[in-house]
XYZ file of C-alpha atoms in Angstrom:
481
model
C 140.130 100.659 149.087
C 139.084 98.855 146.189
C 142.745 97.567 144.772
C 142.789 94.722 148.308
C 139.490 95.004 149.466
C 137.766 91.063 149.021
C 134.944 92.765 148.901
C 135.585 93.514 144.889
C 132.594 90.250 144.456
C 129.612 89.421 143.806
C 127.506 88.531 146.430
C 125.704 85.093 146.194
C 129.888 84.827 145.685
C 129.725 85.524 149.546
C 126.783 83.317 150.263
C 127.146 80.787 148.581
C 130.898 80.711 150.102
C 128.810 80.833 154.038
C 127.040 78.051 152.591
C 130.172 75.927 151.883
C 131.702 77.115 155.170
C 128.449 75.845 156.905
C 127.630 72.999 155.526
C 131.911 72.357 155.895
C 132.102 72.190 152.564
C 136.087 72.287 151.648
C 136.637 70.145 148.341
C 139.067 70.398 146.031
C 137.497 71.509 142.494
C 138.407 73.222 139.183
C 136.958 76.362 137.566
C 137.493 77.424 134.443
C 137.940 80.636 132.876
C 136.736 80.520 128.965
C 134.256 82.895 126.789
C 131.583 82.602 124.740
C 132.542 84.206 120.892
C 134.378 86.675 119.642
C 134.223 90.625 119.683
C 133.715 93.166 117.277
C 132.086 89.773 114.724
C 136.393 89.481 114.361
C 138.144 85.994 113.730
C 140.048 86.168 117.295
C 140.702 88.047 120.451
C 143.759 88.810 123.021
C 144.251 87.306 126.102
C 145.226 90.415 128.317
C 144.947 91.404 132.368
C 147.040 88.225 133.810
C 149.689 90.413 135.114
C 147.412 93.140 137.033
C 145.355 90.136 138.741
C 147.931 88.119 139.786
C 148.697 91.092 141.723
C 145.680 91.892 142.960
C 145.112 88.109 144.016
C 147.961 88.690 146.059
C 146.642 91.545 147.416
C 142.815 89.671 147.897
C 142.072 90.027 151.271
C 138.840 91.231 153.676
C 139.804 94.627 156.353
C 138.316 94.810 159.652
C 135.589 97.748 157.747
C 135.179 94.879 154.888
C 134.158 92.649 157.541
C 132.255 95.221 159.831
C 130.162 95.655 156.222
C 129.433 91.962 156.035
C 128.812 91.725 159.917
C 125.672 95.458 158.558
C 124.101 92.518 155.914
C 122.381 90.590 159.016
C 123.314 87.895 156.424
C 126.399 86.565 157.436
C 126.950 84.343 161.117
C 129.869 85.512 162.903
C 131.685 81.686 162.160
C 132.097 83.168 159.396
C 133.287 86.732 159.015
C 135.658 85.008 161.315
C 136.530 82.703 159.120
C 137.008 85.453 156.476
C 139.306 87.921 158.474
C 142.354 86.027 157.675
C 140.909 84.615 154.520
C 143.447 83.984 152.052
C 143.724 82.531 147.861
C 145.818 79.735 148.580
C 145.138 77.780 145.721
C 146.469 77.392 142.079
C 146.128 78.941 138.971
C 146.688 78.153 135.213
C 147.077 80.372 132.501
C 147.763 81.920 128.902
C 150.609 83.786 128.293
C 149.140 87.443 128.576
C 149.293 88.525 125.083
C 148.098 85.312 123.312
C 146.300 85.266 120.597
C 142.910 83.339 121.706
C 139.585 81.472 120.621
C 135.852 80.788 122.191
C 135.703 77.418 124.263
C 138.881 77.480 125.833
C 140.043 77.843 128.935
C 142.336 80.757 129.577
C 142.817 80.832 132.998
C 142.265 77.626 135.287
C 141.470 77.764 139.197
C 142.485 74.724 141.362
C 141.509 75.569 145.278
C 138.475 74.526 148.007
C 135.467 75.427 146.518
C 135.057 78.425 148.770
C 138.309 80.343 147.974
C 137.583 79.205 144.004
C 134.276 80.404 144.241
C 134.907 83.993 145.862
C 137.492 85.227 143.830
C 135.222 84.361 140.862
C 133.845 88.776 140.430
C 137.729 89.884 140.316
C 139.039 87.853 137.515
C 135.904 88.334 135.880
C 136.580 91.695 135.902
C 140.783 92.130 134.764
C 140.280 89.900 132.417
C 137.296 90.415 130.949
C 137.852 94.150 130.143
C 141.030 94.250 129.365
C 141.059 91.502 127.211
C 138.351 93.870 125.172
C 140.527 96.307 124.976
C 144.263 94.728 123.527
C 141.567 93.035 121.165
C 140.283 96.608 120.126
C 143.997 98.274 119.890
C 144.829 95.217 118.210
C 142.155 96.060 115.245
C 143.189 99.187 115.291
C 146.548 98.875 115.023
C 146.352 95.936 111.859
C 143.931 98.138 110.497
C 146.338 101.356 110.590
C 149.044 98.998 108.167
C 150.952 98.602 112.106
C 150.972 102.681 111.917
C 151.802 104.733 115.194
C 148.561 103.996 117.079
C 148.446 106.814 120.337
C 145.593 106.100 122.886
C 143.971 109.010 124.848
C 140.724 108.210 125.558
C 140.946 109.344 129.128
C 138.464 111.591 129.666
C 135.828 109.541 128.000
C 137.149 105.993 129.274
C 135.037 104.448 132.380
C 136.117 105.904 135.033
C 139.329 106.085 136.722
C 140.391 102.599 136.598
C 138.920 101.747 133.403
C 141.117 104.840 131.896
C 143.947 102.906 133.827
C 143.149 99.133 132.463
C 142.610 100.504 129.439
C 145.913 102.001 128.553
C 147.654 99.228 130.327
C 146.009 96.939 127.829
C 146.015 99.180 124.124
C 149.550 99.408 124.796
C 149.383 95.403 124.681
C 147.575 95.429 121.924
C 149.647 98.388 119.440
C 149.139 101.731 120.907
C 152.563 102.599 120.437
C 151.690 105.212 123.885
C 148.886 106.848 125.832
C 148.103 110.470 127.538
C 147.248 109.364 130.093
C 149.916 109.843 132.130
C 149.864 108.250 135.790
C 148.808 104.967 133.601
C 152.397 106.275 132.289
C 153.698 106.452 135.338
C 152.793 103.004 136.976
C 153.384 100.881 133.739
C 156.061 102.742 131.581
C 154.076 103.411 128.643
C 155.578 106.260 126.672
C 152.951 108.997 127.966
C 151.799 112.156 124.251
C 149.997 115.417 124.198
C 150.734 118.519 122.880
C 147.949 120.768 122.331
C 144.034 121.158 123.038
C 141.740 124.012 121.313
C 141.651 125.813 124.529
C 145.523 126.908 124.331
C 145.024 128.400 121.149
C 142.038 130.873 121.806
C 143.945 131.896 124.589
C 146.024 134.001 122.216
C 145.279 136.546 120.258
C 146.332 134.488 116.767
C 146.956 130.442 115.914
C 150.748 132.144 114.616
C 150.813 133.546 117.836
C 149.452 129.756 119.970
C 152.013 127.938 118.170
C 155.054 129.463 117.990
C 154.806 130.373 122.091
C 154.585 126.553 121.826
C 156.504 125.771 119.511
C 159.870 128.460 121.879
C 158.981 126.050 124.960
C 158.895 122.092 122.942
C 160.790 122.774 120.069
C 161.100 119.182 119.538
C 157.757 117.928 119.766
C 155.168 120.448 118.412
C 151.919 119.279 117.015
C 150.477 121.827 115.597
C 146.126 121.808 115.676
C 145.235 123.219 112.696
C 141.006 122.994 112.712
C 140.535 125.787 115.398
C 139.292 128.423 113.515
C 139.619 126.888 109.506
C 142.230 123.869 108.387
C 143.050 125.097 105.235
C 142.546 128.951 105.355
C 144.108 130.060 108.430
C 145.652 127.001 110.911
C 147.727 125.201 107.892
C 149.502 128.863 106.797
C 149.896 129.552 110.565
C 151.675 126.663 111.065
C 153.649 126.307 107.917
C 154.989 129.746 108.778
C 155.778 128.640 112.579
C 157.455 125.069 111.580
C 159.954 126.422 109.114
C 161.446 128.647 111.866
C 161.853 124.686 113.512
C 163.224 123.702 110.196
C 165.797 125.884 109.697
C 166.677 124.756 113.143
C 166.698 121.022 111.792
C 163.659 120.721 114.082
C 160.733 118.212 112.636
C 156.410 119.417 113.626
C 153.710 118.002 113.056
C 150.123 118.674 112.471
C 147.133 117.764 113.737
C 142.973 117.523 112.277
C 140.329 116.592 114.965
C 137.586 117.554 112.924
C 136.710 117.542 109.078
C 136.348 115.034 106.085
C 140.010 113.094 107.173
C 140.452 112.135 103.835
C 140.193 115.124 102.250
C 141.650 117.373 104.594
C 144.567 115.202 105.067
C 145.900 114.977 101.503
C 144.810 118.979 101.146
C 147.136 119.295 103.790
C 149.822 117.263 102.607
C 150.241 118.922 99.487
C 150.688 122.207 101.474
C 152.973 121.259 103.732
C 155.132 119.357 100.275
C 154.803 122.660 98.443
C 155.983 124.861 101.148
C 159.030 121.910 101.385
C 158.199 120.876 104.395
C 158.262 116.929 103.343
C 159.052 115.908 106.689
C 156.299 117.364 108.682
C 153.842 114.717 109.264
C 150.489 114.701 109.809
C 148.457 113.243 113.099
C 144.461 113.126 113.045
C 141.639 112.083 115.961
C 138.085 112.280 115.775
C 136.085 109.538 117.480
C 137.875 107.246 114.941
C 137.781 103.563 114.834
C 139.125 100.435 112.923
C 136.729 100.446 110.068
C 137.495 104.082 109.586
C 141.175 103.708 109.658
C 140.987 100.569 107.487
C 139.167 103.148 104.926
C 141.304 105.568 105.559
C 144.423 103.754 104.535
C 142.751 102.025 101.810
C 141.993 105.220 100.290
C 145.216 106.069 100.809
C 144.757 109.468 103.129
C 148.580 110.339 103.830
C 148.290 109.775 107.877
C 151.440 109.483 110.470
C 149.753 109.179 113.477
C 146.626 108.017 114.409
C 145.210 109.213 117.975
C 141.955 106.770 119.339
C 140.233 107.312 122.223
C 136.470 106.753 122.657
C 135.905 103.778 120.434
C 139.236 102.104 121.812
C 139.540 102.561 126.002
C 135.539 102.105 125.735
C 135.483 98.683 123.397
C 133.163 101.098 120.863
C 131.300 98.056 119.390
C 131.524 96.019 121.703
C 130.323 96.441 125.120
C 131.512 93.546 127.182
C 133.571 90.647 126.013
C 131.988 87.658 127.479
C 134.290 85.490 129.280
C 132.520 83.080 131.805
C 134.095 80.837 134.907
C 132.237 77.855 135.225
C 133.001 74.803 137.537
C 134.661 72.063 135.747
C 135.419 69.497 138.055
C 134.717 68.548 141.904
C 136.444 65.674 144.339
C 133.501 62.965 144.867
C 133.741 60.033 146.548
C 135.944 57.739 144.225
C 138.173 60.909 143.200
C 137.940 63.574 140.871
C 134.508 63.781 139.560
C 133.934 66.405 136.056
C 130.978 68.124 135.858
C 129.506 70.406 133.100
C 126.793 72.714 132.491
C 123.617 71.589 130.695
C 121.986 74.055 128.065
C 119.226 73.891 124.893
C 121.862 76.374 123.718
C 124.884 74.003 122.851
C 126.718 77.007 122.784
C 125.749 76.895 127.430
C 126.984 73.440 127.539
C 130.229 73.675 129.657
C 133.599 71.045 128.572
C 133.889 68.450 131.660
C 136.473 67.699 133.563
C 140.098 69.550 134.078
C 141.765 70.518 131.063
C 145.119 71.828 128.543
C 144.961 73.520 125.812
C 147.480 72.162 122.902
C 148.020 74.561 119.849
C 148.785 72.753 117.041
C 150.897 74.523 114.612
C 152.503 73.198 110.861
C 156.527 72.336 110.178
C 156.365 75.956 108.992
C 155.104 77.858 112.448
C 151.680 78.911 111.372
C 148.607 77.806 113.764
C 146.298 75.261 112.654
C 143.913 74.589 115.582
C 143.993 75.223 119.023
C 142.355 71.662 120.697
C 141.169 71.101 124.341
C 142.288 67.603 126.300
C 141.693 66.355 129.468
C 144.880 67.263 131.227
C 146.776 64.070 131.667
C 149.529 61.215 129.709
C 146.440 59.311 128.597
C 145.665 63.160 126.282
C 148.599 64.732 125.820
C 149.527 65.423 122.265
C 152.065 64.403 121.091
C 154.508 65.835 118.262
C 153.590 63.266 115.287
C 150.596 61.848 116.207
C 147.867 60.881 114.532
C 144.923 62.558 116.060
C 140.907 62.460 115.671
C 139.771 66.243 117.074
C 136.139 66.825 117.220
C 133.857 70.225 117.431
C 133.502 70.995 121.131
C 129.884 70.564 120.418
C 129.697 67.584 120.591
C 127.799 66.851 117.108
C 129.781 65.020 114.101
C 132.002 67.369 112.634
C 135.638 66.525 113.421
C 139.113 66.627 111.140
C 141.958 64.092 111.143
C 145.285 65.366 111.776
C 148.838 64.380 111.923
C 151.076 66.360 114.177
C 153.881 68.048 111.868
C 154.860 70.848 113.501
C 154.401 71.311 117.418
C 151.622 70.678 119.419
C 152.395 73.332 122.083
C 150.060 73.549 125.984
C 149.047 77.237 126.359
C 148.109 76.913 130.302
C 150.929 77.425 132.502
C 151.626 77.537 136.154
C 151.044 81.325 137.334
C 150.153 80.918 141.517
C 150.904 77.670 143.342
C 149.353 77.396 146.746
C 148.647 80.793 146.631
C 152.695 82.031 146.509
C 153.032 83.575 142.038
C 155.956 81.212 140.953
C 155.617 82.253 137.228
C 158.017 85.480 136.310
C 156.100 88.595 135.759
C 156.488 89.984 132.435
C 157.094 92.947 131.585
C 154.531 95.788 129.577
C 156.782 95.421 126.467
C 158.020 91.662 126.516
C 153.964 90.938 126.214
C 153.339 93.333 123.705
C 155.354 91.935 121.985
C 154.585 88.324 122.362
C 150.992 89.615 121.084
C 152.538 91.247 117.662
C 154.779 87.941 116.502
C 151.997 85.610 118.470
C 149.354 87.110 115.729
C 152.250 86.678 112.770
C 151.372 82.760 113.164
C 147.862 82.807 111.937
C 146.750 83.081 108.544
C 145.661 86.347 107.092
C 142.037 85.305 106.605
C 141.730 84.995 109.960
C 142.740 88.949 110.705
C 140.218 90.666 108.370
C 137.836 93.205 109.013
C 134.963 91.686 107.680
C 134.131 88.117 107.874
C 136.648 86.294 108.577
C 137.625 82.724 108.999
C 136.591 81.173 111.795
C 139.831 79.050 113.476
C 139.576 75.369 114.491
C 138.947 75.161 118.559
C 137.963 71.311 119.054
C 138.307 68.267 121.474
C 139.845 64.968 121.433
C 138.348 61.614 121.454
C 139.181 61.266 124.789
C 136.977 64.733 125.984
C 134.656 63.927 123.520
C 133.860 60.285 125.120
C 133.053 62.086 128.232
C 131.350 65.025 127.708
C 129.110 62.408 125.029
C 128.798 59.838 128.305
C 127.541 62.392 131.067
C 125.349 64.130 128.604
C 123.482 60.789 128.004
C 123.587 60.334 132.193
C 121.726 63.937 132.386
C 119.316 62.587 129.204
C 119.501 59.975 131.127
C 117.720 60.964 134.327
C 115.815 63.349 132.339
C 113.440 60.241 131.224
C 112.962 58.152 133.818
C-alpha cells in the first residue's frame, strides 16, 4: 500500500542509505525543506500538508513485500535489507504551523536524525508538502479574487489520480474553499460536500422543467438548477423559474448554475430575469474553467455571482506545474561537533544557507508582518522584542536594512516529532483553515495582489551571514589552489 510503504521514496535515497550503512555513517545530521520561488508569480504561499506528512511518517515502514522487491533489484546487500526490516523514523522534526503564510528560502521543515533516516524520508516530505502547498496557495488566491466569497472545489475528475484528488480537496479547503464535490474527502476530512446535478440528469427527461421539478421534489432544500443544457436565456432560466416559484411559495430558497458561455453577460441577464420574477433570493452559481484571474475580472465588472465552482485549474495548480520545494543538508556531525554545510552554485538562488536555523517573523506594534529572518538556532542568535538589528539579504550581498523590533519576533519552527514520536497536538482542518485566513490578514494588501505583488523581506542575521561568507571564502580558497 502507498499509504505506509517506505518504498515511497526516490531510488537514490535507498542507494545512498546503503552507502551510509556500509560505511558505518550514522552521524547526526540536519536537513531542511524550503522552496525557491513563489508559484503563480505571486507574493506569498500557504504551507500545507503537515498533518498528512506526520501521519505518513508514523506509518512509514518496509513490509516483507517491499523487502523482497528491493532484493529483486540485485543491488542491495542482505545485511542492508535486514536493517530496513526494522526501519522507523526515530529522529526529530520541526515545522511551521500548517496554514502559515510562507516565503522562499526559509525552512518550512527541519529534520534532525542520522543520515539514513533523514535521507529515506526526503521524497515523502517533498511529495506531500509540495503538492498540498501548491493547491492551498491556489485556493487562497481564488478565494481572495472572489472577494472572500463562496468557493466550491470540484476537481475530482480532473485531478492527478486518486491520491491527488484527495490531497487537493484537503489543501483547497485549507486555502479557502467552502466545500468539495469529492465525497470521500468529505468523509475523511469532514469537509462539507456539495453538488446537485449534471447535464445528463436534464437530458434524461422529456423537458428541462420536468427535470427540475423531479429534482425539487426530492431535494426541496438543496435545489440548484443547471440552466445551460439547451439555451440559458430562452429556456433554461424560464424552466427554473417555473419550478423555483413553487419552491418559493414553500419558503424555500433555490439557485441556478451556469457552466458555459459568457459568464459576465449571462449572469447579469439571469439576475435581471430572476429579480423581475420576484425571486431576488435565488442565487447564481457559476463554473467553467475558472481561475483567480477570470474570477477577479468578473468581480471587478460586477458579475452578480454568489458561488464559484472551481475545478481543473484549482486541483492541478493551473499555470504552475509544481511547488519548488527542495530538501538540503544544512549540518552534519563532525569531529569537532556540528559542522554547518552549504551547497554552492553559480546561481545565487541555488546557494543554500548553512547551519541549524530558526525562522522569526517580525511584526510591528500593530501586529503586521515586517520581515521573516533566518538565524542560527541557539541562544546567541535569538531575536528579542525591543532589540536593534541589522538584517541582510539571504544571497550574502550588500543589501541590508536596520530594524528595531517594536512589536514581536515570533519563532515559526516548532517541534512536531521528538525521537520518532509525534509530540505536537494535531489541529483540526477547520482550525488550520482559520489560521490560514487570520495569518494572511497580518500582511499588507500589496503582497496579496495578483499582478506584480510587493516582495516580502526574507533576511538573515549578522551571524548567519558571517557564517555563509566564511564558508564561501573557504570554498573559493580551495578552488584557487
